[in-house]
Coordinates of C-alpha atoms in Angstrom, one line a residue:
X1 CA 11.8 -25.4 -6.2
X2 CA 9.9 -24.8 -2.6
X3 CA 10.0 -28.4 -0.6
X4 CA 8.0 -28.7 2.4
X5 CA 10.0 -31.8 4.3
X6 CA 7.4 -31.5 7.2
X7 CA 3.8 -32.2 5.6
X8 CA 2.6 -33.1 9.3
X9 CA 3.9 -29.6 10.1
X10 CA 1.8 -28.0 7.7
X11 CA -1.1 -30.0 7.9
X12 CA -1.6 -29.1 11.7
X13 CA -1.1 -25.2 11.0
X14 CA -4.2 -23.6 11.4
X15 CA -5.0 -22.0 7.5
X16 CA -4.8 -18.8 8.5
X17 CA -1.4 -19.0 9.8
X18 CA 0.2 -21.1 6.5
X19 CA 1.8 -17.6 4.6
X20 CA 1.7 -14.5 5.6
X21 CA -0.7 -13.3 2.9
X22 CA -3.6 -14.6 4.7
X23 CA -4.1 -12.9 8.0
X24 CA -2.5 -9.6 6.8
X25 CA -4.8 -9.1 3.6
X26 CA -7.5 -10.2 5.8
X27 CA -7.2 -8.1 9.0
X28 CA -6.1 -5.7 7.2
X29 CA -8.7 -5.7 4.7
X30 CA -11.1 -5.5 8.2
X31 CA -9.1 -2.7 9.5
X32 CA -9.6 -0.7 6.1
X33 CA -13.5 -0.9 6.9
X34 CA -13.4 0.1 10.4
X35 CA -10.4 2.7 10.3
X36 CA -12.7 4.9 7.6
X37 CA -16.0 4.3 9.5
X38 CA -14.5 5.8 12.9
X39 CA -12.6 8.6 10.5
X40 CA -15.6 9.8 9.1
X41 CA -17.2 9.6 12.5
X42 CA -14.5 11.8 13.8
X43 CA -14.0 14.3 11.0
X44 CA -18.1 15.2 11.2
X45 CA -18.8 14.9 15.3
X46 CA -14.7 15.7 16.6
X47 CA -11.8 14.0 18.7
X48 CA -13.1 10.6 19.9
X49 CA -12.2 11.0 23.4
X50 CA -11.3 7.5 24.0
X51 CA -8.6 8.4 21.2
X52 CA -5.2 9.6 23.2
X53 CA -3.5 11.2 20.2
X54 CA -5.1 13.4 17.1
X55 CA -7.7 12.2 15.2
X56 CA -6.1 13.3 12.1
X57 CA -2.9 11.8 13.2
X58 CA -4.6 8.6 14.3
X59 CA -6.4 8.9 10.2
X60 CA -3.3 9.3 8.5
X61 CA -0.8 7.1 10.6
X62 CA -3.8 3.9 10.5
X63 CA -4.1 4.4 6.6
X64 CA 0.1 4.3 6.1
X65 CA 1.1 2.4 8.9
X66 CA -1.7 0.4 9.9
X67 CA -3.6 -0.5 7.2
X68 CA -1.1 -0.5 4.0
X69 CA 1.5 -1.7 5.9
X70 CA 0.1 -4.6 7.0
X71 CA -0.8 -5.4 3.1
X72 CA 2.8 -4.4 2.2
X73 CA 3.9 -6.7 4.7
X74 CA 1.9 -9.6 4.1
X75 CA 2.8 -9.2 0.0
X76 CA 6.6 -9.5 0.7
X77 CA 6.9 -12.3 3.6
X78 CA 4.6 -14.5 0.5
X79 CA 6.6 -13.1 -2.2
X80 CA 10.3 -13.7 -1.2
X81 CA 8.7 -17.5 -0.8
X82 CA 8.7 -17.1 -4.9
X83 CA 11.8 -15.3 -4.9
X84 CA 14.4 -17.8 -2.9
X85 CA 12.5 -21.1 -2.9
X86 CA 12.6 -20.8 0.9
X87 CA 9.1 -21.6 3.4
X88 CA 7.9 -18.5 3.7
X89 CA 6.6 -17.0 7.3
X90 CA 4.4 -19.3 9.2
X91 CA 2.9 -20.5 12.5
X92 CA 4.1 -18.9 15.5
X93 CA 6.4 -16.5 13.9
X94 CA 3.6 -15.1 12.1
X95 CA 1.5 -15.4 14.4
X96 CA 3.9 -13.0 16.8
X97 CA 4.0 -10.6 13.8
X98 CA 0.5 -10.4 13.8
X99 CA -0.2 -9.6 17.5
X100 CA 3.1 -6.8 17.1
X101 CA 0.9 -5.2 14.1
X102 CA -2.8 -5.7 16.1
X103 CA -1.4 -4.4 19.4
X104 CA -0.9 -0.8 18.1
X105 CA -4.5 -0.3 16.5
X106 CA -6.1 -1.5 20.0
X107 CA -3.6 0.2 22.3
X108 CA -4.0 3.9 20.8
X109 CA -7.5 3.5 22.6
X110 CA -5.8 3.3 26.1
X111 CA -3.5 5.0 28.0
X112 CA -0.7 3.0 27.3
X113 CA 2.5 5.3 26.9
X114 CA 3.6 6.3 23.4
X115 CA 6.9 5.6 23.6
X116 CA 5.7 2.0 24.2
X117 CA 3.2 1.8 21.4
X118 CA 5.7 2.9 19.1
X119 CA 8.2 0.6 20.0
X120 CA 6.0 -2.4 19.5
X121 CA 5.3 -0.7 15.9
X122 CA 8.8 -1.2 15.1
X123 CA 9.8 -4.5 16.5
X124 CA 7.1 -5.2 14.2
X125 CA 8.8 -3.7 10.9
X126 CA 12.1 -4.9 12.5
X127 CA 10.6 -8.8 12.3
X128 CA 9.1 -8.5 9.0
X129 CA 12.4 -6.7 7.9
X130 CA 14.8 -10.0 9.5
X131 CA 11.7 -12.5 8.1
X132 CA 12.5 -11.3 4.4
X133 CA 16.0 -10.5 4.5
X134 CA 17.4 -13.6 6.1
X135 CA 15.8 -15.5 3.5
X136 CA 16.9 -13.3 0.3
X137 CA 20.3 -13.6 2.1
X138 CA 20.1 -17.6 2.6
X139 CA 19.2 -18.1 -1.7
X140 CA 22.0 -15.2 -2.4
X141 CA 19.1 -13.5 -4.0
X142 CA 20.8 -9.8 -3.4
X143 CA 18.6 -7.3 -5.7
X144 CA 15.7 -8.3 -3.3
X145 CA 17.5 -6.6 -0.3
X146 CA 16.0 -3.3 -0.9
X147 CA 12.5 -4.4 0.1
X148 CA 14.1 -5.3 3.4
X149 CA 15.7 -1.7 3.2
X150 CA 12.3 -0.3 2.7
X151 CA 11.0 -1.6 6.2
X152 CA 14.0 -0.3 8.1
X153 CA 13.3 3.1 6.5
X154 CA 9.6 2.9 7.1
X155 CA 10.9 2.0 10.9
X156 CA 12.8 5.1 11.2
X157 CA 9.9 7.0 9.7
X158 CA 7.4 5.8 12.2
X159 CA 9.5 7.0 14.9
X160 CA 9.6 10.3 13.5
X161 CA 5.8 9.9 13.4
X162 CA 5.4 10.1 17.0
X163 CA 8.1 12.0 17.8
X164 CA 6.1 14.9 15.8
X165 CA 3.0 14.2 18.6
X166 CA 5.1 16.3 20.9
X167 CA 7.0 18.6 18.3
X168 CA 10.4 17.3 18.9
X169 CA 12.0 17.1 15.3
X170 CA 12.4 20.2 13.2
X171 CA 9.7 19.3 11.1
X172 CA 6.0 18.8 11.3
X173 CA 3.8 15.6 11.3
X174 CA 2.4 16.7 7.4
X175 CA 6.2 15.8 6.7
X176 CA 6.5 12.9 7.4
X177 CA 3.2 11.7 5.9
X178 CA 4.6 13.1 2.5
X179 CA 7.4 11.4 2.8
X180 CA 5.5 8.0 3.5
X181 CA 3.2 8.8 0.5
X182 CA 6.4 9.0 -1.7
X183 CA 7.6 5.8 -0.3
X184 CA 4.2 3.7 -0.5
X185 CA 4.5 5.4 -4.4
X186 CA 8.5 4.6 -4.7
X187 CA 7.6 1.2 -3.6
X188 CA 4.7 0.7 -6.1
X189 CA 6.8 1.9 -8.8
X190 CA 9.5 -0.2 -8.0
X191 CA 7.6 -3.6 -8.0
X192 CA 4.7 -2.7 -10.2
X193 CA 7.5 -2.2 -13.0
X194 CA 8.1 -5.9 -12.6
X195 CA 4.8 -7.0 -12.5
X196 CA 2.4 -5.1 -14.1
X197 CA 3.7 -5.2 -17.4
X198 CA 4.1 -9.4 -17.0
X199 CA 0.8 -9.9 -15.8
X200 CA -0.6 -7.9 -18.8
X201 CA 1.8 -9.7 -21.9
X202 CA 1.1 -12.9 -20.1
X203 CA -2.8 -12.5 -20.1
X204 CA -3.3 -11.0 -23.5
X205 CA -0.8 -12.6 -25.2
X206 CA 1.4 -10.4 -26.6
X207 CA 5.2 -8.9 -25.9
X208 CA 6.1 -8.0 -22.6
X209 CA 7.1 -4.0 -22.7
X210 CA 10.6 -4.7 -21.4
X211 CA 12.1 -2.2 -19.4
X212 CA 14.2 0.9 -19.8
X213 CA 16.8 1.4 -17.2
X214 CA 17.4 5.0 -17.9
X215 CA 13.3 6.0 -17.8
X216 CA 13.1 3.4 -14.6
X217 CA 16.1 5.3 -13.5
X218 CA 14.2 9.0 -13.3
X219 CA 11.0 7.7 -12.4
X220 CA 12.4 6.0 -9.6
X221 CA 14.8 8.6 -8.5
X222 CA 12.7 11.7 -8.9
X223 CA 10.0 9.8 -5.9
X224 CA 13.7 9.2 -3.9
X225 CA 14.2 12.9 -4.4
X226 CA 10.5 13.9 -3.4
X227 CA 10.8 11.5 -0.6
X228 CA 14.1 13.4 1.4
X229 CA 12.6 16.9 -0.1
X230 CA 9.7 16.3 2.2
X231 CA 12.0 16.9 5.3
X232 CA 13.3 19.9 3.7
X233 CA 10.2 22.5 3.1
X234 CA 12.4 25.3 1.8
X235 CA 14.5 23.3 -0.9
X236 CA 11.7 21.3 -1.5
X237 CA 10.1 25.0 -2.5
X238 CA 12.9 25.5 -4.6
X239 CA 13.2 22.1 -6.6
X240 CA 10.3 20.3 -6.0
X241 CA 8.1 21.5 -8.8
X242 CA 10.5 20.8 -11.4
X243 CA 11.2 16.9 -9.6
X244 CA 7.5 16.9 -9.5
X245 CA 6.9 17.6 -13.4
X246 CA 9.8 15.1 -14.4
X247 CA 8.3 12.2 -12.0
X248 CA 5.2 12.8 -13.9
X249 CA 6.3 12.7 -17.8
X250 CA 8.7 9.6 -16.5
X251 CA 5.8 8.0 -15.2
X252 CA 3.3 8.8 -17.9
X253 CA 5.5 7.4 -20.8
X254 CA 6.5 4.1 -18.5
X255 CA 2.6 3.5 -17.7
X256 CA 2.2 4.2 -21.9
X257 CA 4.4 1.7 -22.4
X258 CA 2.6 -1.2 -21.1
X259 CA 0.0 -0.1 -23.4
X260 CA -3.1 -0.1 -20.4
X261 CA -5.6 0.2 -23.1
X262 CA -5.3 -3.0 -24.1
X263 CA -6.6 -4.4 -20.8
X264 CA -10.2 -2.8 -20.6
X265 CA -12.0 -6.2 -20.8
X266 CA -9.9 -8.0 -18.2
X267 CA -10.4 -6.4 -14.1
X268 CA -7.7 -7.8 -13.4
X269 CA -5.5 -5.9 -15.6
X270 CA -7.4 -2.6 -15.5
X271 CA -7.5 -2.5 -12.2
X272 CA -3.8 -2.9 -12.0
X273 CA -3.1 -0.4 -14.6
X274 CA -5.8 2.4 -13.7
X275 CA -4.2 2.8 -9.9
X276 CA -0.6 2.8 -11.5
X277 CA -2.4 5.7 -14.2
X278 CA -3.4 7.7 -10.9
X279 CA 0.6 8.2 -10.4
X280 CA 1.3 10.6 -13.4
X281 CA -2.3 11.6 -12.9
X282 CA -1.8 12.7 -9.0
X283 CA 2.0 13.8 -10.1
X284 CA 0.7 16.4 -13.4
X285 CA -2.4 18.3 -11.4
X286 CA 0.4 18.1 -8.4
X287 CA 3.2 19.9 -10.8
X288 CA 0.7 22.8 -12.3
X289 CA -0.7 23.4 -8.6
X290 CA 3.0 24.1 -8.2
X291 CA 3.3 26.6 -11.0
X292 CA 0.2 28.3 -9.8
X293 CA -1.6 27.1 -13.2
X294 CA -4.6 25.7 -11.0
X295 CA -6.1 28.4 -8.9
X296 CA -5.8 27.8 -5.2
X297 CA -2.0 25.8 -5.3
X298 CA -2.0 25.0 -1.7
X299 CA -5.5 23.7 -1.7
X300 CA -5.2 21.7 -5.4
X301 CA -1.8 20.3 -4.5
X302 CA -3.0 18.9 -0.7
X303 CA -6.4 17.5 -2.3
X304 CA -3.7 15.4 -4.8
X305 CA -2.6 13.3 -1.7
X306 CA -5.9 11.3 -2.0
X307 CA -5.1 10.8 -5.4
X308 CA -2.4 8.8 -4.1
X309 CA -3.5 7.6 -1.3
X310 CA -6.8 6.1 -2.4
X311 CA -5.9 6.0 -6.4
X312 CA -2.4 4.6 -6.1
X313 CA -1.8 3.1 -3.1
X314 CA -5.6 1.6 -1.6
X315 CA -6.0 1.0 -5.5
X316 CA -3.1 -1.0 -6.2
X317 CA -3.5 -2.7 -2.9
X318 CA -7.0 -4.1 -3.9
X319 CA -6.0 -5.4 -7.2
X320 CA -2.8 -6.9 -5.6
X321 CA -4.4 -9.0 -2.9
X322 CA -7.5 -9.8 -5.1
X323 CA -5.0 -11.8 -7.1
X324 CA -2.4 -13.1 -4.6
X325 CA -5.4 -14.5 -2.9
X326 CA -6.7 -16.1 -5.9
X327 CA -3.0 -17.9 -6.7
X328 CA -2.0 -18.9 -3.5
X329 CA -5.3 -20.4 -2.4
X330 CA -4.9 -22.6 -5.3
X331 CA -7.3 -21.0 -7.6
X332 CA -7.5 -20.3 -11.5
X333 CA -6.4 -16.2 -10.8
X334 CA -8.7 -14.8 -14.0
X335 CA -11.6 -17.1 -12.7
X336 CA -12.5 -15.9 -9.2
X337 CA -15.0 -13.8 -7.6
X338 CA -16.3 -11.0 -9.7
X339 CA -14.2 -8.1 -8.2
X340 CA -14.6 -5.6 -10.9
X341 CA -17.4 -3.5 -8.6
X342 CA -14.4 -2.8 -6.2
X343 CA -12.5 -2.1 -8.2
X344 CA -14.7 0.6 -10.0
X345 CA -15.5 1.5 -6.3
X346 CA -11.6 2.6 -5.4
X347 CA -11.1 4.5 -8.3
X348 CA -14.2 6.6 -7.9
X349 CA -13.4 7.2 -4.2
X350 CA -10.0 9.1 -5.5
X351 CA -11.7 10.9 -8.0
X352 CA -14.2 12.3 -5.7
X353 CA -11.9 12.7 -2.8
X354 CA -9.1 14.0 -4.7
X355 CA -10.5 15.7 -8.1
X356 CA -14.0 16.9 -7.1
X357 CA -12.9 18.0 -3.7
X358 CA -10.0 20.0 -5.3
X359 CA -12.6 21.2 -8.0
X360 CA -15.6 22.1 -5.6
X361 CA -14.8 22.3 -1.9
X362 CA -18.2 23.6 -0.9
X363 CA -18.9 20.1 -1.3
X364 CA -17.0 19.0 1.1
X365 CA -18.5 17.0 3.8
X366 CA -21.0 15.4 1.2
X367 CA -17.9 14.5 -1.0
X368 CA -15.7 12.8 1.7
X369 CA -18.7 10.7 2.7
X370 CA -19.7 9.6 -0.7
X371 CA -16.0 9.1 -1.0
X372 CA -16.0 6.5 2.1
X373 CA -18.9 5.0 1.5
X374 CA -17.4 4.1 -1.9
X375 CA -14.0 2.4 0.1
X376 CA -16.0 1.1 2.9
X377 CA -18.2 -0.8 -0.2
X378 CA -14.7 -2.1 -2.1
X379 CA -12.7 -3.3 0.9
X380 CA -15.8 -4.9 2.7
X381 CA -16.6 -6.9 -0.9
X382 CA -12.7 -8.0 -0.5
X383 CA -14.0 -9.0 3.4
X384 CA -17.1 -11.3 2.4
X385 CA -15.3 -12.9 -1.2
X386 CA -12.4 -13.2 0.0
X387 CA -12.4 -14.4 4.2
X388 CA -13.8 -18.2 2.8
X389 CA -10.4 -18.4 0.8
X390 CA -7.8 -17.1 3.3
X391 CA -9.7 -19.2 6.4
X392 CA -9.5 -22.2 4.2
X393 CA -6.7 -25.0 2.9
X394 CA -5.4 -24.5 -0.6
X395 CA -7.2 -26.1 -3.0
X396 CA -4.4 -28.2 -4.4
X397 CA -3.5 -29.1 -1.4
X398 CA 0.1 -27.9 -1.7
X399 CA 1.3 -26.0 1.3
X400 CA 0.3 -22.0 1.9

């Protein structure tokens, strides 16, 4: 049972800083808008010359490591609160860990040293990494440790990241933002097997789909596998195609499991379950690029990242902090602001960034804007709902 013993404490903590939820689903709800708006700026009119690395380094690296990482972060630091009984993040701490995550986005717009930007990118995983860990550690709460493992790896990755700026590892920079995608999808799979089917058995009443160990096993795995393959171009040639087409049956019967199509009239539940649907999805078209079954492979296969990245990961992220903010503000979760529009929004984005670009990529500049337009519209709905409830006190008045 979570006891606060310092209600003065609380009480003089500005909102914002009370859980870690709060400023990272809100800045980085913000950054989501901005980050697209200067991308599609760039990708039509060039290299923003106030910008010191690539744009399309800058696009990718923002979306991973800026944007979703600061909603991954903020999730965690509020959930191991739940999972130990321990006072989550707060006040200055979090307050540090915000100004290690902001400094990067501002900083790539001056001529501050790489080496230095990156280094405040990690001390910034690091923290987040000791803020969860030292708590799952404290309540003996073991199984939660990987999460904590996820950060460190996601360290080491950034610093590859970087390192790829100035072609120092054997590999490019399209490497390691496979190998992120996997682990943003490894991650998702991880804890929306936990979740997703709960949330749905809990809502509409009827048995939770309980899980499988052997088909969590290979759907896990396999995106473990895909993950190191990305590092390894010429095994991942070999192998790949077959680890991809097993991800994607795994994943397709898990996701048929918790029957989705039982959660049409609820948002909150499609939402959840149409962005984990985009895995097998992205995974299938991925697999039969592979085997040449889908004309231009290279071309198919590259346009299935947005799949991911929008589908999966920006989908996922949007239903998740819809209803963490709901809860922990102190609100009825299936009563809140009408966020079904977004919703809609995030899912059409993929489609039309992934599948019609794939399908017709004479379309391409007019796609990709439509397609930002579409995030830019979910994520700034998230931004004017949502800012009243993460500024504010809980409702209840409990503390968070």
């Amino acid at each position: 049972m979570l006891k606060i013993t310092d209600k003065s404490a609380e009480d003089n903590t500005p909102p914002l800083l009370r859980l870690a939820f709060r400023p990272f689903f809100l800045l980085g709800s913000i950054y989501a808008v901005l980050a697209i708006l200067i991308w599609l700026y760039a990708f039509q009119h060039g290299q923003p010359s106030q910008l010191q690395v690539p744009a399309l380094w800058w696009h990718v690296h923002e979306m991973l490591f800026g944007f979703a990482m600061a909603i991954v972060v903020g999730f965690l630091l509020t959930a191991v609160q739940n999972w130990t009984g321990i006072a989550g993040t707060r006040g200055l701490y979090l307050a540090a860990l915000v100004l290690l995550w902001l400094l990067p986005r501002v900083l790539f717009w001056t001529d501050t040293p790489l080496w230095l930007i990156s280094s405040i990118e990690a001390l910034f995983l690091l923290a987040a990494a000791y803020a969860l860990s030292h708590r799952v550690l404290r309540a003996k709460r073991y199984k939660n440790l990987i999460f904590g493992g996820f950060l460190l790896l996601a360290t080491v990755a950034n610093f590859a990241s970087y390192a790829t700026i100035k072609g120092m590892p054997p590999f490019p920079s399209i490497a390691v933002w496979q190998a992120m995608l996997w682990w943003f999808v490894m991650l998702i799979s991880i804890m929306g097997g936990r979740v997703i089917p709960f949330f749905s058995a809990r809502r509409l009443n009827h048995p939770k789909a309980e899980p499988l160990l052997w088909l969590d096993g290979i759907a896990n795995t396999t995106l473990l596998l895909l993950f190191i393959l990305s590092f390894f171009p010429l095994t991942d040639h070999l192998l790949g195609t077959s680890i991809v087409l097993l991800a994607a049956l795994s994943q397709l019967v898990r996701w048929l499991r918790w029957r989705p199509w039982l959660s049409l009239k609820e948002p909150l539940l499609w939402s959840l379950q149409l962005a984990y649907g985009c895995i097998p999805l992205a995974l299938l078209i991925k697999g039969l690029a592979m085997l040449g079954l889908t004309g231009n492979a290279v071309w198919v296969s590259h346009q299935m990242i947005h799949i991911l990245a929008i589908g999966v990961i920006a989908g996922l992220i949007l239903a998740m902090i819809v209803r963490v903010s709901l809860g922990h503000t102190g609100r009825e979760v299936y009563a809140g602001p009408s966020m079904w529009p977004a919703f809609a929004a995030i899912m059409l984005a993929a489609l039309l960034r992934g599948a019609a670009v794939a399908l017709w990529p004479q379309h391409l500049l007019l796609l990709v804007n439509l397609s930002g337009a579409l995030w830019v519209a979910a994520f700034g709905l998230f931004v004017i709902k949502f800012s009243p409830l993460l500024l504010s006190p809980r409702l209840d008045g409990h503390p968070g």
